[in-house]
mmCIF file of C-alpha atoms in Angstrom:
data_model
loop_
_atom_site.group_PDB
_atom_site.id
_atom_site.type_symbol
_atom_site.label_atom_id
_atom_site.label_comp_id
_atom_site.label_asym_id
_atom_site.label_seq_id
_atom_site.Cartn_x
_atom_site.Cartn_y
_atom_site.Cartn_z
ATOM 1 C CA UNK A 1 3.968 38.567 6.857
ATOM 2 C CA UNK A 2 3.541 37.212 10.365
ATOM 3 C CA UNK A 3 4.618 40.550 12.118
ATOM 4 C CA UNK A 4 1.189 42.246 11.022
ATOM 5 C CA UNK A 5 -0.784 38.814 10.862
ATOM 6 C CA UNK A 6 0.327 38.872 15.065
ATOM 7 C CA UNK A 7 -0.959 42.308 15.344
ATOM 8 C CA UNK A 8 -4.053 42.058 13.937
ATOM 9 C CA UNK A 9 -4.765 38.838 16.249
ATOM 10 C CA UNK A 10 -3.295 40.748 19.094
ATOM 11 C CA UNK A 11 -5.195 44.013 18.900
ATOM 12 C CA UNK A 12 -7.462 43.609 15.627
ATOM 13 C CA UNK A 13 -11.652 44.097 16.902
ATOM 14 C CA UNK A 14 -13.660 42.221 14.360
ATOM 15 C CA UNK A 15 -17.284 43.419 14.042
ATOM 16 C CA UNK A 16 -20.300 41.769 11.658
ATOM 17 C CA UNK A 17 -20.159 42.389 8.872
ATOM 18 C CA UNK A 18 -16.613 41.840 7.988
ATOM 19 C CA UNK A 19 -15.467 45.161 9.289
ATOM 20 C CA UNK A 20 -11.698 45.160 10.764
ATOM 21 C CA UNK A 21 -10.842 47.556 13.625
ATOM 22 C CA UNK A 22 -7.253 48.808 14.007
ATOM 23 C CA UNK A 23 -8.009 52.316 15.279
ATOM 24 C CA UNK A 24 -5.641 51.467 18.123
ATOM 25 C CA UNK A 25 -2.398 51.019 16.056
ATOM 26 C CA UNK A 26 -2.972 51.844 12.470
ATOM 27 C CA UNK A 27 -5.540 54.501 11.407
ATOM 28 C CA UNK A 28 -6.566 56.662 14.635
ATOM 29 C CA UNK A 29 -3.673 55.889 16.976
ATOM 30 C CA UNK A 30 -0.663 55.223 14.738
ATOM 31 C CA UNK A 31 2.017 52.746 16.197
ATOM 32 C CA UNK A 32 4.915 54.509 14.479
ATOM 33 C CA UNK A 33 7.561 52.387 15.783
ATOM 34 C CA UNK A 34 5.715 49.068 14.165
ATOM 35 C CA UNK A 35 4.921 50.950 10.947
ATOM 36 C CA UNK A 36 8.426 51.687 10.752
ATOM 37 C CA UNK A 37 9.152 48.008 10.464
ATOM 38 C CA UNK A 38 6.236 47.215 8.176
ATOM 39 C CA UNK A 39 7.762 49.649 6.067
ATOM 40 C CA UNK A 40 11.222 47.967 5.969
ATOM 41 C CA UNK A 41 8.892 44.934 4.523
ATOM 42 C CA UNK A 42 7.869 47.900 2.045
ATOM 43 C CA UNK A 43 11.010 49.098 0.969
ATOM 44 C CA UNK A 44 13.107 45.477 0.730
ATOM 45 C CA UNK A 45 10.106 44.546 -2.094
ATOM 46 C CA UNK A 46 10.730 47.867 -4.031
ATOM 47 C CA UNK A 47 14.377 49.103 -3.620
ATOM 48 C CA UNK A 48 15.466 47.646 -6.783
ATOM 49 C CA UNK A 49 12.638 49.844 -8.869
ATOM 50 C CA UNK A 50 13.888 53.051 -8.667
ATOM 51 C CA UNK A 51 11.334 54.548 -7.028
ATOM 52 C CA UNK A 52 10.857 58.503 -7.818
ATOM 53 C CA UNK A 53 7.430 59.219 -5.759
ATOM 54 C CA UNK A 54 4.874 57.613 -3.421
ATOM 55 C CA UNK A 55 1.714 58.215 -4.473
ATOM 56 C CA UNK A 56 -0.978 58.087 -1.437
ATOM 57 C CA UNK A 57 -4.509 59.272 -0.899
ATOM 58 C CA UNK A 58 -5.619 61.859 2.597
ATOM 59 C CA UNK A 59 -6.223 60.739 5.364
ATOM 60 C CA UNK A 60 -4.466 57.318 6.807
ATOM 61 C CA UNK A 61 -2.670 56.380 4.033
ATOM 62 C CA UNK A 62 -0.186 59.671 4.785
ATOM 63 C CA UNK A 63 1.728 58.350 7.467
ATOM 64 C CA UNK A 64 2.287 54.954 6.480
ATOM 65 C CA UNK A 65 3.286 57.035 3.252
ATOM 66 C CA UNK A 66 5.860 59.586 5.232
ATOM 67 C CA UNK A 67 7.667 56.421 6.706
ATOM 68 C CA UNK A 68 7.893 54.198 3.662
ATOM 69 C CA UNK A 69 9.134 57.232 1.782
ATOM 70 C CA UNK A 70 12.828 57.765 4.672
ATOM 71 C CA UNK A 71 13.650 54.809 3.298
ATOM 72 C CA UNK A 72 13.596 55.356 -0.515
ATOM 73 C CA UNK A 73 14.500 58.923 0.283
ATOM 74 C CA UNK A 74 11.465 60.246 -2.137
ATOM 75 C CA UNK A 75 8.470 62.581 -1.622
ATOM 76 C CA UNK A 76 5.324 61.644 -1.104
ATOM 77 C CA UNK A 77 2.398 62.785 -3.176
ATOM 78 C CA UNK A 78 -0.991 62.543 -1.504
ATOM 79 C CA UNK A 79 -4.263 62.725 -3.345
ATOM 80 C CA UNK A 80 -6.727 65.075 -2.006
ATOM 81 C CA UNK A 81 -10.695 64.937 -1.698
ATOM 82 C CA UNK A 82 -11.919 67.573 -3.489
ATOM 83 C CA UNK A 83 -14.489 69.924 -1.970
ATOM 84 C CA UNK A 84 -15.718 71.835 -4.635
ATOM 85 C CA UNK A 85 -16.234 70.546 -8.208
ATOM 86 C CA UNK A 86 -12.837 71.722 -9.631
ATOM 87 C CA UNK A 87 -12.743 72.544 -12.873
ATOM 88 C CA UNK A 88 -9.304 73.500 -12.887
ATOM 89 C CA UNK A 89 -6.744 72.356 -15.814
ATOM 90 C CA UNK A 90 -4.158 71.981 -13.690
ATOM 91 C CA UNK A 91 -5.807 68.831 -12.206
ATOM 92 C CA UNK A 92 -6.074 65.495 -12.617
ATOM 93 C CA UNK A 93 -9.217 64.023 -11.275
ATOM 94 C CA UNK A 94 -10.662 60.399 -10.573
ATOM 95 C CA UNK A 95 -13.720 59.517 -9.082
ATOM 96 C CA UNK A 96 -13.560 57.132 -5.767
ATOM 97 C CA UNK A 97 -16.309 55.241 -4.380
ATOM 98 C CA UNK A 98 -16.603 55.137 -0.286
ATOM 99 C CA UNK A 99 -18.295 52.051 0.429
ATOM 100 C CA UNK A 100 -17.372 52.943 4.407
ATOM 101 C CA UNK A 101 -19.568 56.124 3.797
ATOM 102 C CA UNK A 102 -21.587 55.480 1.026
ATOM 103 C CA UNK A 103 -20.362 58.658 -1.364
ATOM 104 C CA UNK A 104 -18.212 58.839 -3.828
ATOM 105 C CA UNK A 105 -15.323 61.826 -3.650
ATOM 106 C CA UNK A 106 -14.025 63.268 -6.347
ATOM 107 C CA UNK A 107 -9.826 62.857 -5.514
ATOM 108 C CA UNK A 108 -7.409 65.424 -7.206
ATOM 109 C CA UNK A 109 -3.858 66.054 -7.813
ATOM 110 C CA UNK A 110 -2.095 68.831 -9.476
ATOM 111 C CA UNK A 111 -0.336 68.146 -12.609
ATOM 112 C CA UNK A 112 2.770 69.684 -12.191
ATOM 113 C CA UNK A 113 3.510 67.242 -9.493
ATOM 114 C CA UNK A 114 3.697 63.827 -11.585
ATOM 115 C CA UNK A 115 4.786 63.270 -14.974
ATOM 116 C CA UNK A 116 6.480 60.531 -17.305
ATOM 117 C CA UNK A 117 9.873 60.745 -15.680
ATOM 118 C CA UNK A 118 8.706 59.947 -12.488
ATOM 119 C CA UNK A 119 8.192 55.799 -10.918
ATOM 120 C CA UNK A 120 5.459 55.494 -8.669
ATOM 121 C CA UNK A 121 4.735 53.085 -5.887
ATOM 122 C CA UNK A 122 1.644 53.535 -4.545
ATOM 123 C CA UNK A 123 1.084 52.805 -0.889
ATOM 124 C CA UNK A 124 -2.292 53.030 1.415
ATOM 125 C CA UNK A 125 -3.313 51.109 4.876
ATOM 126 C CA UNK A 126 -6.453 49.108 3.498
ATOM 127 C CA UNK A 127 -7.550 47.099 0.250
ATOM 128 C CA UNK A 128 -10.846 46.052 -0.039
ATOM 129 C CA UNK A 129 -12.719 45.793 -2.705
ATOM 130 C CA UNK A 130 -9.923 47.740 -4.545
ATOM 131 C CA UNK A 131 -11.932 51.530 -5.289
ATOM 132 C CA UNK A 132 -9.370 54.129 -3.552
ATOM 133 C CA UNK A 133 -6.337 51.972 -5.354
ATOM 134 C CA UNK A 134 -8.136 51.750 -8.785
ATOM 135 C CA UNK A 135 -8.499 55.687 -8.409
ATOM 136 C CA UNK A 136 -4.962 56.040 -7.793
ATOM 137 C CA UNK A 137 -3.858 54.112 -10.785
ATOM 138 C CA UNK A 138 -5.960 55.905 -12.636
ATOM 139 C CA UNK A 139 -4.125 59.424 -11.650
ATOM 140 C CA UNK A 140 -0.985 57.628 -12.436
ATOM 141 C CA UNK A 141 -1.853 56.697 -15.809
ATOM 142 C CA UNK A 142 -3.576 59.923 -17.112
ATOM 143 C CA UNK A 143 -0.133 61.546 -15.840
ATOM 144 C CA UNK A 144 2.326 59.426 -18.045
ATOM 145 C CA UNK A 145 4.235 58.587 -15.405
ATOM 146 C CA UNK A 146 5.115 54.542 -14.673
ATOM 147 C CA UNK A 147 3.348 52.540 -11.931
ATOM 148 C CA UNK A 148 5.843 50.028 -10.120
ATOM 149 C CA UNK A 149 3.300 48.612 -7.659
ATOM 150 C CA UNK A 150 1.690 49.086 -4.711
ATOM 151 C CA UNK A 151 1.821 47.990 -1.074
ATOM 152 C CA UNK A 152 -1.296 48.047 1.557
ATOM 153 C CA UNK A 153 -1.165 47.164 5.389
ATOM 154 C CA UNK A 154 -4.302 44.639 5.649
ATOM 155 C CA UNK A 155 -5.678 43.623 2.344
ATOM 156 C CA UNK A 156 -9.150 42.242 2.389
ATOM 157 C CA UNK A 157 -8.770 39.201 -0.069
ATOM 158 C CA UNK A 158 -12.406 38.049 0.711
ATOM 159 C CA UNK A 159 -13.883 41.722 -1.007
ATOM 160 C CA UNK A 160 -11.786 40.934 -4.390
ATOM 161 C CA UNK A 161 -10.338 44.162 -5.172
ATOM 162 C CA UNK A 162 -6.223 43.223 -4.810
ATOM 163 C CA UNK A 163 -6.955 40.305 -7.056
ATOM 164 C CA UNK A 164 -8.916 41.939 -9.533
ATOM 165 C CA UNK A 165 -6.053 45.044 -9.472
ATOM 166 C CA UNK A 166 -3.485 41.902 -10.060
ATOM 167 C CA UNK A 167 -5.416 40.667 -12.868
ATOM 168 C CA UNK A 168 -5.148 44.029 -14.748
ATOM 169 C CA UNK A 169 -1.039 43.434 -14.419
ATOM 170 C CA UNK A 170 -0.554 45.757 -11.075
ATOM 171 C CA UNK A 171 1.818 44.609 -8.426
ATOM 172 C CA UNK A 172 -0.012 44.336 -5.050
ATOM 173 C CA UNK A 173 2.243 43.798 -2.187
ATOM 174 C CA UNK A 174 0.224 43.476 0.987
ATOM 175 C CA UNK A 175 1.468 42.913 4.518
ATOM 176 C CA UNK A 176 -1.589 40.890 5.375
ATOM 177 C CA UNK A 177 -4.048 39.421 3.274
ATOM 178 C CA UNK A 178 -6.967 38.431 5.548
ATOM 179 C CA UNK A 179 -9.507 35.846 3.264
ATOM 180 C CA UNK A 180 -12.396 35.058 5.434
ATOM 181 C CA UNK A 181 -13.528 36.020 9.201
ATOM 182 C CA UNK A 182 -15.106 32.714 10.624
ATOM 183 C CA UNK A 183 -16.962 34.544 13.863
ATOM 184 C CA UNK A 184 -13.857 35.763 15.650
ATOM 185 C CA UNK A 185 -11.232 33.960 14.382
ATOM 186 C CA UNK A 186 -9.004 35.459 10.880
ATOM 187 C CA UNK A 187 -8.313 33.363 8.601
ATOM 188 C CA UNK A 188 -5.208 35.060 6.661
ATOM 189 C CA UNK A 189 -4.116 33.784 3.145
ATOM 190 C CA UNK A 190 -0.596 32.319 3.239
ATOM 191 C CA UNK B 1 15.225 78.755 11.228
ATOM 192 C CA UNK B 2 17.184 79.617 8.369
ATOM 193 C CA UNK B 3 16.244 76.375 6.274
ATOM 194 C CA UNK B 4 12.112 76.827 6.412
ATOM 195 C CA UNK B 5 12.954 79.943 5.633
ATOM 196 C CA UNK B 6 14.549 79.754 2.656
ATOM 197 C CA UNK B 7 12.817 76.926 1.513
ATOM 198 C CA UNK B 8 10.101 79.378 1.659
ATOM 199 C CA UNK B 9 11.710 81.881 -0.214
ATOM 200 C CA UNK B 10 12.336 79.607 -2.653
ATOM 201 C CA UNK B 11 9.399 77.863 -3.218
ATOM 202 C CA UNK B 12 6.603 79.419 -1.351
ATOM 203 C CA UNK B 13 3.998 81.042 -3.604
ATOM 204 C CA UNK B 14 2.842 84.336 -2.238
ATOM 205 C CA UNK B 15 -1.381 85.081 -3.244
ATOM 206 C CA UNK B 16 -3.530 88.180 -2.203
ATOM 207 C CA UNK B 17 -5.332 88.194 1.130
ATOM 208 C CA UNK B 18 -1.609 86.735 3.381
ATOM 209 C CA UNK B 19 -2.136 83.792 1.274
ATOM 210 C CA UNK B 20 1.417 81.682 1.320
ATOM 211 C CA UNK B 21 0.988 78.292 -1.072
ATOM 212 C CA UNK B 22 3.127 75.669 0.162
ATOM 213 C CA UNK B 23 1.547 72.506 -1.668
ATOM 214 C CA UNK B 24 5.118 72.137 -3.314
ATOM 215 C CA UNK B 25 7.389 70.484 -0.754
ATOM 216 C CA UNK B 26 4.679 70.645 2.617
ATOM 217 C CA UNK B 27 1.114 70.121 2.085
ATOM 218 C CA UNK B 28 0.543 68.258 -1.301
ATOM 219 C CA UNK B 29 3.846 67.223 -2.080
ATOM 220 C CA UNK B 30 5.339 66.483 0.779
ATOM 221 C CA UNK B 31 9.379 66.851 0.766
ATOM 222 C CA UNK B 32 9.575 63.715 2.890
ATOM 223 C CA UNK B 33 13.698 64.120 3.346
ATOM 224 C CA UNK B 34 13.454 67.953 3.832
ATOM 225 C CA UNK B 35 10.189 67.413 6.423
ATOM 226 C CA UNK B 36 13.145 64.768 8.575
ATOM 227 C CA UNK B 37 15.559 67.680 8.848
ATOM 228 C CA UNK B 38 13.018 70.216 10.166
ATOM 229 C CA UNK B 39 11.380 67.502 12.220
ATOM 230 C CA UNK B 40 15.158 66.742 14.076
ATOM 231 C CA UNK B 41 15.052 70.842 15.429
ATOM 232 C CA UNK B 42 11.689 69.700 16.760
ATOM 233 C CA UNK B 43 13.276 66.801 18.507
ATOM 234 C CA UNK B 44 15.691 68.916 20.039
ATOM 235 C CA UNK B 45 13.295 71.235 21.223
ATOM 236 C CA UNK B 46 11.852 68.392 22.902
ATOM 237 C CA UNK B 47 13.536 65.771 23.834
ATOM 238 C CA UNK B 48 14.169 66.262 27.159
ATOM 239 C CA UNK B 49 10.624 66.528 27.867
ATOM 240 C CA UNK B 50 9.546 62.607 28.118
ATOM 241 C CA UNK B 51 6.854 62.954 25.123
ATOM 242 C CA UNK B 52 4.708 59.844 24.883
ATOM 243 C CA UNK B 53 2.776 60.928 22.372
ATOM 244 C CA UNK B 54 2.237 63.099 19.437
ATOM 245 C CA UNK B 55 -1.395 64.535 18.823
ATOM 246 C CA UNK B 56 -2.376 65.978 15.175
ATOM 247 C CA UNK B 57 -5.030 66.936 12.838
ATOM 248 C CA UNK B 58 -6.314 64.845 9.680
ATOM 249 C CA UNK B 59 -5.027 65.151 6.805
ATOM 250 C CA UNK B 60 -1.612 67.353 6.237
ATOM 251 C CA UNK B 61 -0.053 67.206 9.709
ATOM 252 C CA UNK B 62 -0.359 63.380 9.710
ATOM 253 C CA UNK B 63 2.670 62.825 7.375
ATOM 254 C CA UNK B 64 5.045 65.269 9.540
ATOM 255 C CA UNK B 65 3.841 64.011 13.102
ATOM 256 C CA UNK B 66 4.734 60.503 11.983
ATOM 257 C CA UNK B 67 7.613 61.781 11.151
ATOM 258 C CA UNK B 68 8.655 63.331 13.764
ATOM 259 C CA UNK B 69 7.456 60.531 15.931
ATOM 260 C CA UNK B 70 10.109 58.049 14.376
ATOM 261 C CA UNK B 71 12.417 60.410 16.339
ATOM 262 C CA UNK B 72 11.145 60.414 19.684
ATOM 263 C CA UNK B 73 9.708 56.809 19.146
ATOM 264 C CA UNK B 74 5.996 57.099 20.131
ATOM 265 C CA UNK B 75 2.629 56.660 18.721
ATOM 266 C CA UNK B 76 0.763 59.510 16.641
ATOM 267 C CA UNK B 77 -2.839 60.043 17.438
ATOM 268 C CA UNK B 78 -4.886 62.087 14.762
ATOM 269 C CA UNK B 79 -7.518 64.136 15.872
ATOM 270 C CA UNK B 80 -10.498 63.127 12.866
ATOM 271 C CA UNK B 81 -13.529 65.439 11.129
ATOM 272 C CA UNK B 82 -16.398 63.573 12.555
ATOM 273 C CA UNK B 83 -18.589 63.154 9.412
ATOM 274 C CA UNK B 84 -21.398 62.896 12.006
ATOM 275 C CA UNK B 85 -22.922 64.266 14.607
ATOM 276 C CA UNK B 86 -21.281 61.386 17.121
ATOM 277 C CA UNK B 87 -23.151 61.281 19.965
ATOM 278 C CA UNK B 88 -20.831 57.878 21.490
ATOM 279 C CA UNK B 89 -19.306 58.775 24.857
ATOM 280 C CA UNK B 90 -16.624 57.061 23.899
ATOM 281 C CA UNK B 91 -15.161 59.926 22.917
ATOM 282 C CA UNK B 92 -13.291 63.769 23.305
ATOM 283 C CA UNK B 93 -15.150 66.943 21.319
ATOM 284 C CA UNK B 94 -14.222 70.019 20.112
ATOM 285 C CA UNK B 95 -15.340 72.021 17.787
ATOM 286 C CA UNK B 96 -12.432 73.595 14.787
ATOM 287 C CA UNK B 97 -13.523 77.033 12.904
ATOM 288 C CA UNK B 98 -11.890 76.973 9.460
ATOM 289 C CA UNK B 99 -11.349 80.183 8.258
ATOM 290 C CA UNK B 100 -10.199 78.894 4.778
ATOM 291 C CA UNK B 101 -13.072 76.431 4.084
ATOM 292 C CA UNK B 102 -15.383 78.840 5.893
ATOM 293 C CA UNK B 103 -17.292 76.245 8.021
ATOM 294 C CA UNK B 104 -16.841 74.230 11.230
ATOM 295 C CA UNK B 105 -15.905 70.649 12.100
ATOM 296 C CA UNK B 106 -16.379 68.615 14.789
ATOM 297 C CA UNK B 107 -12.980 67.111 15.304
ATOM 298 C CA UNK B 108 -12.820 63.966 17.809
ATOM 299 C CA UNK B 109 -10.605 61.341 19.325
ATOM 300 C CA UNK B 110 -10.938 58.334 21.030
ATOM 301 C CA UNK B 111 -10.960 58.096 24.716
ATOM 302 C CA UNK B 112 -9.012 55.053 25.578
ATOM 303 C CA UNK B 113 -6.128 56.438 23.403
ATOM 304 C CA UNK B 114 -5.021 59.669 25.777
ATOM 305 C CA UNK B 115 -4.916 59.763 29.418
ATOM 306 C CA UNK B 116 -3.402 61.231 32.321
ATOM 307 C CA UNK B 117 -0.198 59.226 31.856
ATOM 308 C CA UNK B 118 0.532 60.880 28.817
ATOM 309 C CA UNK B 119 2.814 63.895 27.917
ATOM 310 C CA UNK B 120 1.638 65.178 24.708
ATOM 311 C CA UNK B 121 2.739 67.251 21.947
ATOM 312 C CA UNK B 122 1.064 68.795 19.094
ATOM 313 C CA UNK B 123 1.986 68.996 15.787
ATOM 314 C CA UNK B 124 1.115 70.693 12.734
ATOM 315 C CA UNK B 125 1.715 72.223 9.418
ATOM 316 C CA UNK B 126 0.305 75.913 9.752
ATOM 317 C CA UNK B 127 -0.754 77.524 12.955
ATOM 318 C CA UNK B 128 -2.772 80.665 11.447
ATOM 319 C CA UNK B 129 -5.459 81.871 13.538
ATOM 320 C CA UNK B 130 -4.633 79.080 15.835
ATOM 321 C CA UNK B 131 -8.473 77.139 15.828
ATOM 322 C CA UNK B 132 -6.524 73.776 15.153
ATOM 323 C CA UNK B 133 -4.481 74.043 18.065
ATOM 324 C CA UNK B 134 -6.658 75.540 20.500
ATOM 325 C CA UNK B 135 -9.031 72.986 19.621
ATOM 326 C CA UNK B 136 -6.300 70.575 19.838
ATOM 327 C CA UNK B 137 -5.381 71.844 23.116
ATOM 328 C CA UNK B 138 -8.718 71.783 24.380
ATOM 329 C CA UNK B 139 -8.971 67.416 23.228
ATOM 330 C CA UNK B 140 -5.289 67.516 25.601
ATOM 331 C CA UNK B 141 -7.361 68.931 28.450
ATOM 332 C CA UNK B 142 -10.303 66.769 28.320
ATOM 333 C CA UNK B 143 -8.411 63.701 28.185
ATOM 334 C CA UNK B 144 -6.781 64.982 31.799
ATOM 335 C CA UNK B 145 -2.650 64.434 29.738
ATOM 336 C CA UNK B 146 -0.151 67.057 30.514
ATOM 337 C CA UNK B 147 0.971 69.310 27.735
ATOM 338 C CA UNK B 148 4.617 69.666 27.148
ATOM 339 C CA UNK B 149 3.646 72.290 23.668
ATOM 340 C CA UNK B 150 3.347 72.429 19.931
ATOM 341 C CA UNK B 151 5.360 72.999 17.239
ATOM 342 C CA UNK B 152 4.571 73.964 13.917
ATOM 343 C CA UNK B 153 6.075 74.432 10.502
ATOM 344 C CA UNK B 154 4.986 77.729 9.561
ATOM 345 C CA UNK B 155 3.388 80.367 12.023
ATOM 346 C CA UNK B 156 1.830 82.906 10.136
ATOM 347 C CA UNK B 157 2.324 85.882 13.130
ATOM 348 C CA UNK B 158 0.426 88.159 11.841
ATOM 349 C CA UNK B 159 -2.699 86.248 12.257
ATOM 350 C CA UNK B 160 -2.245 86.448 15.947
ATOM 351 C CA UNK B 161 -2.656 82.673 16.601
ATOM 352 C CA UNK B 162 0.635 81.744 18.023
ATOM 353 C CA UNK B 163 1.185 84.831 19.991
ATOM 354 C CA UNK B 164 -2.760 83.851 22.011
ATOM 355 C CA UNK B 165 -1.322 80.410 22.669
ATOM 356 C CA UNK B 166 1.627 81.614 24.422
ATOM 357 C CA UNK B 167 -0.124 84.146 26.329
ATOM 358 C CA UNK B 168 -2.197 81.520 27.554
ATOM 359 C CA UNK B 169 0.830 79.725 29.278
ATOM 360 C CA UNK B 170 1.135 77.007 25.692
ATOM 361 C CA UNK B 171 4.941 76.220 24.381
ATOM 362 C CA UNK B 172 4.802 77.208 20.441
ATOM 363 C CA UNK B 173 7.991 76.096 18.509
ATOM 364 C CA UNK B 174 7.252 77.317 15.130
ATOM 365 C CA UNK B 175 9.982 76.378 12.307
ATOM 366 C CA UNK B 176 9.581 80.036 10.678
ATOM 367 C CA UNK B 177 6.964 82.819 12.052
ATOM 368 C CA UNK B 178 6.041 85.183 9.244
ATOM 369 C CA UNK B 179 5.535 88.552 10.436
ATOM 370 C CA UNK B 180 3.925 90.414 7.148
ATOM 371 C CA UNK B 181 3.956 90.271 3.278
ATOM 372 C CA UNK B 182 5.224 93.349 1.656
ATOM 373 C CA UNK B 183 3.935 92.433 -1.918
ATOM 374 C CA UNK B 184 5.771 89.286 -2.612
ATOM 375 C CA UNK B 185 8.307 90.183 -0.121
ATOM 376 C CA UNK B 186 8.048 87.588 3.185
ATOM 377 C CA UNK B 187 8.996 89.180 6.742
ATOM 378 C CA UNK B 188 10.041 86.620 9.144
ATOM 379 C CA UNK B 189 9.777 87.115 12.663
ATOM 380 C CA UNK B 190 13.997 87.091 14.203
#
């Protein structure tokens, strides 16, 4: 999608290592206005699916979440990191891997919240190698209820983890898919 | 305002200790159609005050900030937990108490993203004891932007929060203040 492709040339800081900055329109300072469009993208690849819920995970997936979810008129569900080791019933749990921090977080939502009736489209602002999706589809699963895909901002084809989640049968629809950094220049998949 | 309040009534789950459980249709779950009515009284609260920007705290007042943003078309900054002890001048400190995890984060934002051109408002789910928002208050002041107020969904009065923000000269638009629980009886301010 050239709108976000443009943005990430425009604004996007590229450091070694194949980190991508967007602080300064997507997950520190929020461009609301051009996530608002994105999420038009969003909603014309789902609004035939009947969507019930978006299912997101704290702490920059939630407004990308909150805007996608005007247009399908749904709530949003989003994940939590657990602080304590919950041993509550009333939970389902997943473990997700940080390879930004080097942790993994246990990530929680209550069961009364999602169940079999509901469709779920999953929606977050990176993909990378795939952990904080897998973990999602995971809580969708052990809940019953039925996965219709998900959407990311900037997917990170290069770190395999939207192909591998495509391989396993889930819909990935990403806004950008960025496959290689050569120095500064993005090289986006088309 | 009648419809936090009985949404409240309705939904709100009353525990020992001034404890009001929300995670149905605000802070889990987030009613994403419900949170676009309550966010249009915000709008006309202020919209005549040239915001330029909305400033929140990571995670739950992300989803209602963007929200509300959509409405007065400007960017959302979140204020973040520093997971370390950032030392970068690149950035505005303060320090957060949280009374309901019992410890203290540091909670930053980046300079280049709020300056003395801006006209902020705050916006968040609960204002309690108020430690958010002064410490959001305090970022607004560093940065050298002017301060057109808060608003907040629920203002639990009787913690005292609100009332010391106002006192100190701050704007608080709060959606429903809650005065006192009488068993599972909820007093809202009039």
């Amino acid at each position: 999608m050239r709108l976000m492709q443009d943005r990430i040339i425009k604004d996007g800081k590229v450091y070694p290592g194949g980190i991508l900055k967007v602080d300064c329109f997507l997950n520190h300072l929020i461009d609301v206005p051009f996530v608002d469009k994105l999420c038009e993208d969003i909603f014309q690849a789902y609004k035939e699916d009947k969507i019930t819920k978006i299912l997101t995970i704290e702490a920059s997936g939630i407004g990308i979440a909150c805007i996608a979810a005007l247009k399908f008129k749904v709530p949003v569900l989003f994940a939590k990191k657990s602080k304590t080791k919950n041993l509550s019933d009333d939970l389902y749990r997943t473990s997700v891997h940080s390879f930004t921090h080097g942790n993994t977080n246990e990530v929680i939502i209550s069961k009364g919240y999602l169940d079999s009736r509901d469709n779920v489209l999953i929606i977050d602002d990176f993909l990378a190698n795939g952990a904080a999706l897998t973990g999602l589809v995971d809580l969708v699963a052990q809940s019953g209820a039925k996965l219709a895909g998900a959407a990311v901002m900037i997917e990170k084809g290069f770190q395999g983890g939207g192909d591998r989640l495509r391989a396993m049968g889930v819909r990935v629809h990403s806004l950008a898919i960025i496959d290689a950094f050569d120095g500064d220049k993005i090289i986006f998949r088309q």
